[in-house]
PDB file of C-alpha atoms in Angstrom:
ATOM      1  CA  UNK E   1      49.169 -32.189 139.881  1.00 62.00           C
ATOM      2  CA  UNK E   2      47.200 -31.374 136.366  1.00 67.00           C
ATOM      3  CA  UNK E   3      49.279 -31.032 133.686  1.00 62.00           C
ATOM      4  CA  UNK E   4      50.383 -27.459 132.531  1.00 65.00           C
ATOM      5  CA  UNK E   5      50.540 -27.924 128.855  1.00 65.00           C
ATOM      6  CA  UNK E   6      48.534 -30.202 126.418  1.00 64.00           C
ATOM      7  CA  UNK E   7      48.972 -30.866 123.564  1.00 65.00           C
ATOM      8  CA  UNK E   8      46.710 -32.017 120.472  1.00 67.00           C
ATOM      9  CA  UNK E   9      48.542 -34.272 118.421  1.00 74.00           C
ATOM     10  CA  UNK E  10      48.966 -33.070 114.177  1.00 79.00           C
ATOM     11  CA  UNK E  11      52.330 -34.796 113.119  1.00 83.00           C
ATOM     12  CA  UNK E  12      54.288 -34.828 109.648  1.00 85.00           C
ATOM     13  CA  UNK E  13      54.953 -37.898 108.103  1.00 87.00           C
ATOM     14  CA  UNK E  14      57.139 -37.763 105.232  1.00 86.00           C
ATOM     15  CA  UNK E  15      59.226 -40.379 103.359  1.00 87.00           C
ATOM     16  CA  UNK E  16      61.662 -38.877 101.162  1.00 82.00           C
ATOM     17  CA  UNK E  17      63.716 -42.364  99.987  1.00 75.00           C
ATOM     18  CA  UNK E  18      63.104 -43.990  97.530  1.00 73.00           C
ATOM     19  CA  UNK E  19      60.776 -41.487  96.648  1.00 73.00           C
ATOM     20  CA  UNK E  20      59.610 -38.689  98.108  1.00 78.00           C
ATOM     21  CA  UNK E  21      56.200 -38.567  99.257  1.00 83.00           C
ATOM     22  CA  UNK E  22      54.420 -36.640 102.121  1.00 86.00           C
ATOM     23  CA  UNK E  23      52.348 -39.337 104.023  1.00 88.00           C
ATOM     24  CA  UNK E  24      50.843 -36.796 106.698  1.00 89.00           C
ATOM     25  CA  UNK E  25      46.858 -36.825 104.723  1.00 90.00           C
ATOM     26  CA  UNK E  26      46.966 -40.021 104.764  1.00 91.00           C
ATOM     27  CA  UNK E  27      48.206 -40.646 108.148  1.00 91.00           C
ATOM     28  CA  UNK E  28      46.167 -41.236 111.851  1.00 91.00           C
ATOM     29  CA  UNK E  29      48.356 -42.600 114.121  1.00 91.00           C
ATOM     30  CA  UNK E  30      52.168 -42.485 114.138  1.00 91.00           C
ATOM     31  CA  UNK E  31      54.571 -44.532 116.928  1.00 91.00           C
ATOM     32  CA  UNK E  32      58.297 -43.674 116.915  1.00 92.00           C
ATOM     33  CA  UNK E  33      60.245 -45.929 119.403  1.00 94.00           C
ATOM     34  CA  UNK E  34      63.521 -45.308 120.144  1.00 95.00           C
ATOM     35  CA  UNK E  35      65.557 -48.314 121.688  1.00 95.00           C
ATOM     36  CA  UNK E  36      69.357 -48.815 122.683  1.00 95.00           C
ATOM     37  CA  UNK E  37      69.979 -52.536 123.676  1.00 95.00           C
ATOM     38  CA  UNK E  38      71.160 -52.608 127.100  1.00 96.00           C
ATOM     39  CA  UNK E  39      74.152 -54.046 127.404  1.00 97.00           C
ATOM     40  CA  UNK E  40      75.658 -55.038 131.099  1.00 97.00           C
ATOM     41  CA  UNK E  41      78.870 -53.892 131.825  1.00 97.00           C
ATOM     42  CA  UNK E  42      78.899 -55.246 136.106  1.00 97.00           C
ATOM     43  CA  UNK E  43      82.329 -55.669 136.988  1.00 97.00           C
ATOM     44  CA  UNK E  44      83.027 -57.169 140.030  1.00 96.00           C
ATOM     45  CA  UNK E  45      82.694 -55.503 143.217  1.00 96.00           C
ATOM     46  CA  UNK E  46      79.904 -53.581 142.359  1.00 96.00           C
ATOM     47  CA  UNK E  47      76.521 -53.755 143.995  1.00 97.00           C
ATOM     48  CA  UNK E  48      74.007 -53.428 141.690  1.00 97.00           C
ATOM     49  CA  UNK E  49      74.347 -53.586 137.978  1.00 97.00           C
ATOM     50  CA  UNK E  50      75.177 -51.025 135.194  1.00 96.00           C
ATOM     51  CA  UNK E  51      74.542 -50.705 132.194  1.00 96.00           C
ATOM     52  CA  UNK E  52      75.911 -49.128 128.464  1.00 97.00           C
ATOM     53  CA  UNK E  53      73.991 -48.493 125.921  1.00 95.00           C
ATOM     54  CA  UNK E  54      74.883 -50.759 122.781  1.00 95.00           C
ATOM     55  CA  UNK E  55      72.915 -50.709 119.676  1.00 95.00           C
ATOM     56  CA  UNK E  56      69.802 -49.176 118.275  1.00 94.00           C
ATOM     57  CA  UNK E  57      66.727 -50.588 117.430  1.00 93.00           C
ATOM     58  CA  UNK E  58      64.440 -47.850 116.375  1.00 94.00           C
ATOM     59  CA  UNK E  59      60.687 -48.517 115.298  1.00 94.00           C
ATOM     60  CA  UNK E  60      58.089 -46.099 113.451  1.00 92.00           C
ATOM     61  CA  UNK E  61      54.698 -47.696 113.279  1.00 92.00           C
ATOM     62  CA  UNK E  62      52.325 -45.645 110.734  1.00 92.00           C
ATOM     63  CA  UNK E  63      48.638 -46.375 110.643  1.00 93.00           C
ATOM     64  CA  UNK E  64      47.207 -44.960 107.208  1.00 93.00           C
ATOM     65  CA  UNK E  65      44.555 -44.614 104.541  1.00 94.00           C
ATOM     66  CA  UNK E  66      44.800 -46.703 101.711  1.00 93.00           C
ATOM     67  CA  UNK E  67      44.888 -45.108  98.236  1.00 92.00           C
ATOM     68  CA  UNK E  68      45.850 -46.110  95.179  1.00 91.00           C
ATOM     69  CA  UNK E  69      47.817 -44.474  92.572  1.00 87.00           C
ATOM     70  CA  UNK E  70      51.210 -43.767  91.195  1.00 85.00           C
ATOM     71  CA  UNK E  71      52.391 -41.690  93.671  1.00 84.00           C
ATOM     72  CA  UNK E  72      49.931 -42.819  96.900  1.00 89.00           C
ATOM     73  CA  UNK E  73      50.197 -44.938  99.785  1.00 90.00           C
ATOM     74  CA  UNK E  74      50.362 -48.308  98.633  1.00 91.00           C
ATOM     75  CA  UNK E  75      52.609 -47.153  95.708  1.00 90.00           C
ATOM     76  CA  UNK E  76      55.147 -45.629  98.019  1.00 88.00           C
ATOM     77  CA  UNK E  77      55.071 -48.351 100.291  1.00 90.00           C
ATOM     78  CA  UNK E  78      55.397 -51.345  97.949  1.00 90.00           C
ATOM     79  CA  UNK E  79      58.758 -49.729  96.779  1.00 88.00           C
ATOM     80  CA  UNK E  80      59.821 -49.877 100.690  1.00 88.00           C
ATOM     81  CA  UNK E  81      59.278 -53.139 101.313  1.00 90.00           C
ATOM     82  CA  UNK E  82      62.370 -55.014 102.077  1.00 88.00           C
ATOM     83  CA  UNK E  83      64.984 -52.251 101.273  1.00 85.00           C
ATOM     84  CA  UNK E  84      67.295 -50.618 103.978  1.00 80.00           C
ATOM     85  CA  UNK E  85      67.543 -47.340 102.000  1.00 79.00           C
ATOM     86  CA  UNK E  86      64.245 -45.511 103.160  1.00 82.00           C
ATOM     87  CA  UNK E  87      64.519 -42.286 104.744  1.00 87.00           C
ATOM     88  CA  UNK E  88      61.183 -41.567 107.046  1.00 85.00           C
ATOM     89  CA  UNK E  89      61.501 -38.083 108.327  1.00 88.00           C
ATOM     90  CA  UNK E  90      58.536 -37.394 111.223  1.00 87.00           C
ATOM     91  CA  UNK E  91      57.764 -34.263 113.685  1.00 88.00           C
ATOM     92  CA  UNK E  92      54.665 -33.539 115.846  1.00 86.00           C
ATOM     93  CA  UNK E  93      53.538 -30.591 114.455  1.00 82.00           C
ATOM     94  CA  UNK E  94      54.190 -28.798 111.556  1.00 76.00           C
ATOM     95  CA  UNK E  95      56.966 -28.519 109.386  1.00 71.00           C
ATOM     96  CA  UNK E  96      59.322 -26.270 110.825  1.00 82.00           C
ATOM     97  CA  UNK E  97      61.688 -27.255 113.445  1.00 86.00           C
ATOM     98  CA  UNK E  98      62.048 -25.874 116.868  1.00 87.00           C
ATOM     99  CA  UNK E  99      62.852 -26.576 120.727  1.00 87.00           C
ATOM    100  CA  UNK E 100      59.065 -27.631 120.845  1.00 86.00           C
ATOM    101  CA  UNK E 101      58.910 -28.860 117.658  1.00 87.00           C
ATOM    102  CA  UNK E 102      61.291 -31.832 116.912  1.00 90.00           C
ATOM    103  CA  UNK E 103      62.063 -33.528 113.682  1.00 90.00           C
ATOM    104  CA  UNK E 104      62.644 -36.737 113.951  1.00 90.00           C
ATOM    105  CA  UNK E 105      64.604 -38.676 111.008  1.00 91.00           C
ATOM    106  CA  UNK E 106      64.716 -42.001 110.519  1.00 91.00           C
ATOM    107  CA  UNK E 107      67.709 -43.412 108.152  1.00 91.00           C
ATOM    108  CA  UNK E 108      68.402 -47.066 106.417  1.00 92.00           C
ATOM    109  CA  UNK E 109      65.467 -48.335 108.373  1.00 91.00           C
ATOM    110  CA  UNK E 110      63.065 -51.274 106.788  1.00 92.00           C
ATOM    111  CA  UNK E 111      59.827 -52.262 105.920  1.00 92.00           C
ATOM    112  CA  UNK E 112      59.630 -55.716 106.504  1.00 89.00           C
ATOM    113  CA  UNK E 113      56.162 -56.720 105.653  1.00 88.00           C
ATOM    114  CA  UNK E 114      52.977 -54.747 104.185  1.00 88.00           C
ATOM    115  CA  UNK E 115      49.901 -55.717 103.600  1.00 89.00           C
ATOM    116  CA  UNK E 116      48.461 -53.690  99.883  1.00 89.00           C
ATOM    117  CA  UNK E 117      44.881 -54.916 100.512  1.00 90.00           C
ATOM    118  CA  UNK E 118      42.889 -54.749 104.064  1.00 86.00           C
ATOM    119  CA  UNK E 119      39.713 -54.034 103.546  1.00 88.00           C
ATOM    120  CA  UNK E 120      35.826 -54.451 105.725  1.00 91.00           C
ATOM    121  CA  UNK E 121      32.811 -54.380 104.384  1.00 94.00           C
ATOM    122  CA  UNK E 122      31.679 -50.569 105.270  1.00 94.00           C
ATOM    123  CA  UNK E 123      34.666 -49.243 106.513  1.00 92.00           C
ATOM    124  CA  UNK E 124      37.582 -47.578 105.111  1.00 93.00           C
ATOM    125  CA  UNK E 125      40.961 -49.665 103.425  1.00 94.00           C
ATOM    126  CA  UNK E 126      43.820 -48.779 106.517  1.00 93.00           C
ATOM    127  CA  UNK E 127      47.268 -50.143 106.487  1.00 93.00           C
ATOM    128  CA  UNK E 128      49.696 -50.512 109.007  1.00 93.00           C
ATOM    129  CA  UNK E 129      53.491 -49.989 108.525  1.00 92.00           C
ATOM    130  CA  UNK E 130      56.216 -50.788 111.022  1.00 93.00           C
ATOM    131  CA  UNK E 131      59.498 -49.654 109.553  1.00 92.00           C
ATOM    132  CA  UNK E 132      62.405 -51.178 112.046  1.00 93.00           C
ATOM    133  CA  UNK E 133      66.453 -50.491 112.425  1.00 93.00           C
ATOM    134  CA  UNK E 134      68.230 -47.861 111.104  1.00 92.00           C
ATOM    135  CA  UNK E 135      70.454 -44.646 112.600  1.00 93.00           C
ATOM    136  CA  UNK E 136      67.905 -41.841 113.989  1.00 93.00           C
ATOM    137  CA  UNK E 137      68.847 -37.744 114.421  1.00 93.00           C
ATOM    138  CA  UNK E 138      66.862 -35.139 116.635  1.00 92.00           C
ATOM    139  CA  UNK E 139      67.271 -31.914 114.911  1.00 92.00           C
ATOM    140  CA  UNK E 140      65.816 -28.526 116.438  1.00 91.00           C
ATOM    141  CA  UNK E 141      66.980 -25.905 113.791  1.00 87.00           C
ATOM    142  CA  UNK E 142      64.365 -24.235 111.556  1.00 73.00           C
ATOM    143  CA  UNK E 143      65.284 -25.179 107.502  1.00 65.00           C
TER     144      UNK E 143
END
């Protein structure tokens, strides 16, 4: 069966701790991963086995556009590197909330590793940013 709705793909990136900083013009591909550990909780006498959720392990992977500059890409994400405060807050389209419209938001999660300079000869400076861990809310509701 064909699919009834498509959709083309124009997501806000913003990360608003330690400093606030809208990523979204710099942005091309964005990969939010949500992940509860599965933890098995088969008693005996069962037949098969259960499971219970247990903790999260949430991922956002950001490819972007290197720039440089007080208040650009690799300013904003030098200052993330290695602290569990930042606050990533992502949704598909737009900025306003809705049923088909989610905001994601990403709390105490962490940039482990960056890498300031990747550049090609001929092509343009990307980075990639995986920021892991932290407590995530779905929120629907229009600001």
């Amino acid at each position: 069966m064909p699919a009834t709705v498509t959709y083309l793909s124009n997501p806000t990136v913003t990360v608003t701790a330690p400093s606030a900083m809208t990523l979204t013009d710099h942005c091309s591909a964005a990969t939010l991963t949500l992940t509860a550990e599965a933890l098995e909780n088969t008693a005996f006498g069962q037949t098969s086995r259960t499971f219970t959720a247990g903790l999260f392990n949430n991922e956002l992977t950001l490819t972007l556009f290197q720039s440089y500059g007080a208040t650009e890409v690799e300013a904003i994400l030098a200052s993330c590197v290695g602290t569990g405060s930042t606050v990533l807050t992502i949704s598909p389209s737009g900025a306003t909330e809705s049923a088909t419209n989610p905001e994601y938001v990403l709390t105490n999660c962490m940039l482990a590793n960056f890498t300031p300079i990747n550049s090609t000869v001929g092509e343009l400076a990307t980075v990639e940013a995986s920021f892991t861990g932290g407590t995530w809310v779905r929120d629907i509701t229009a600001p």
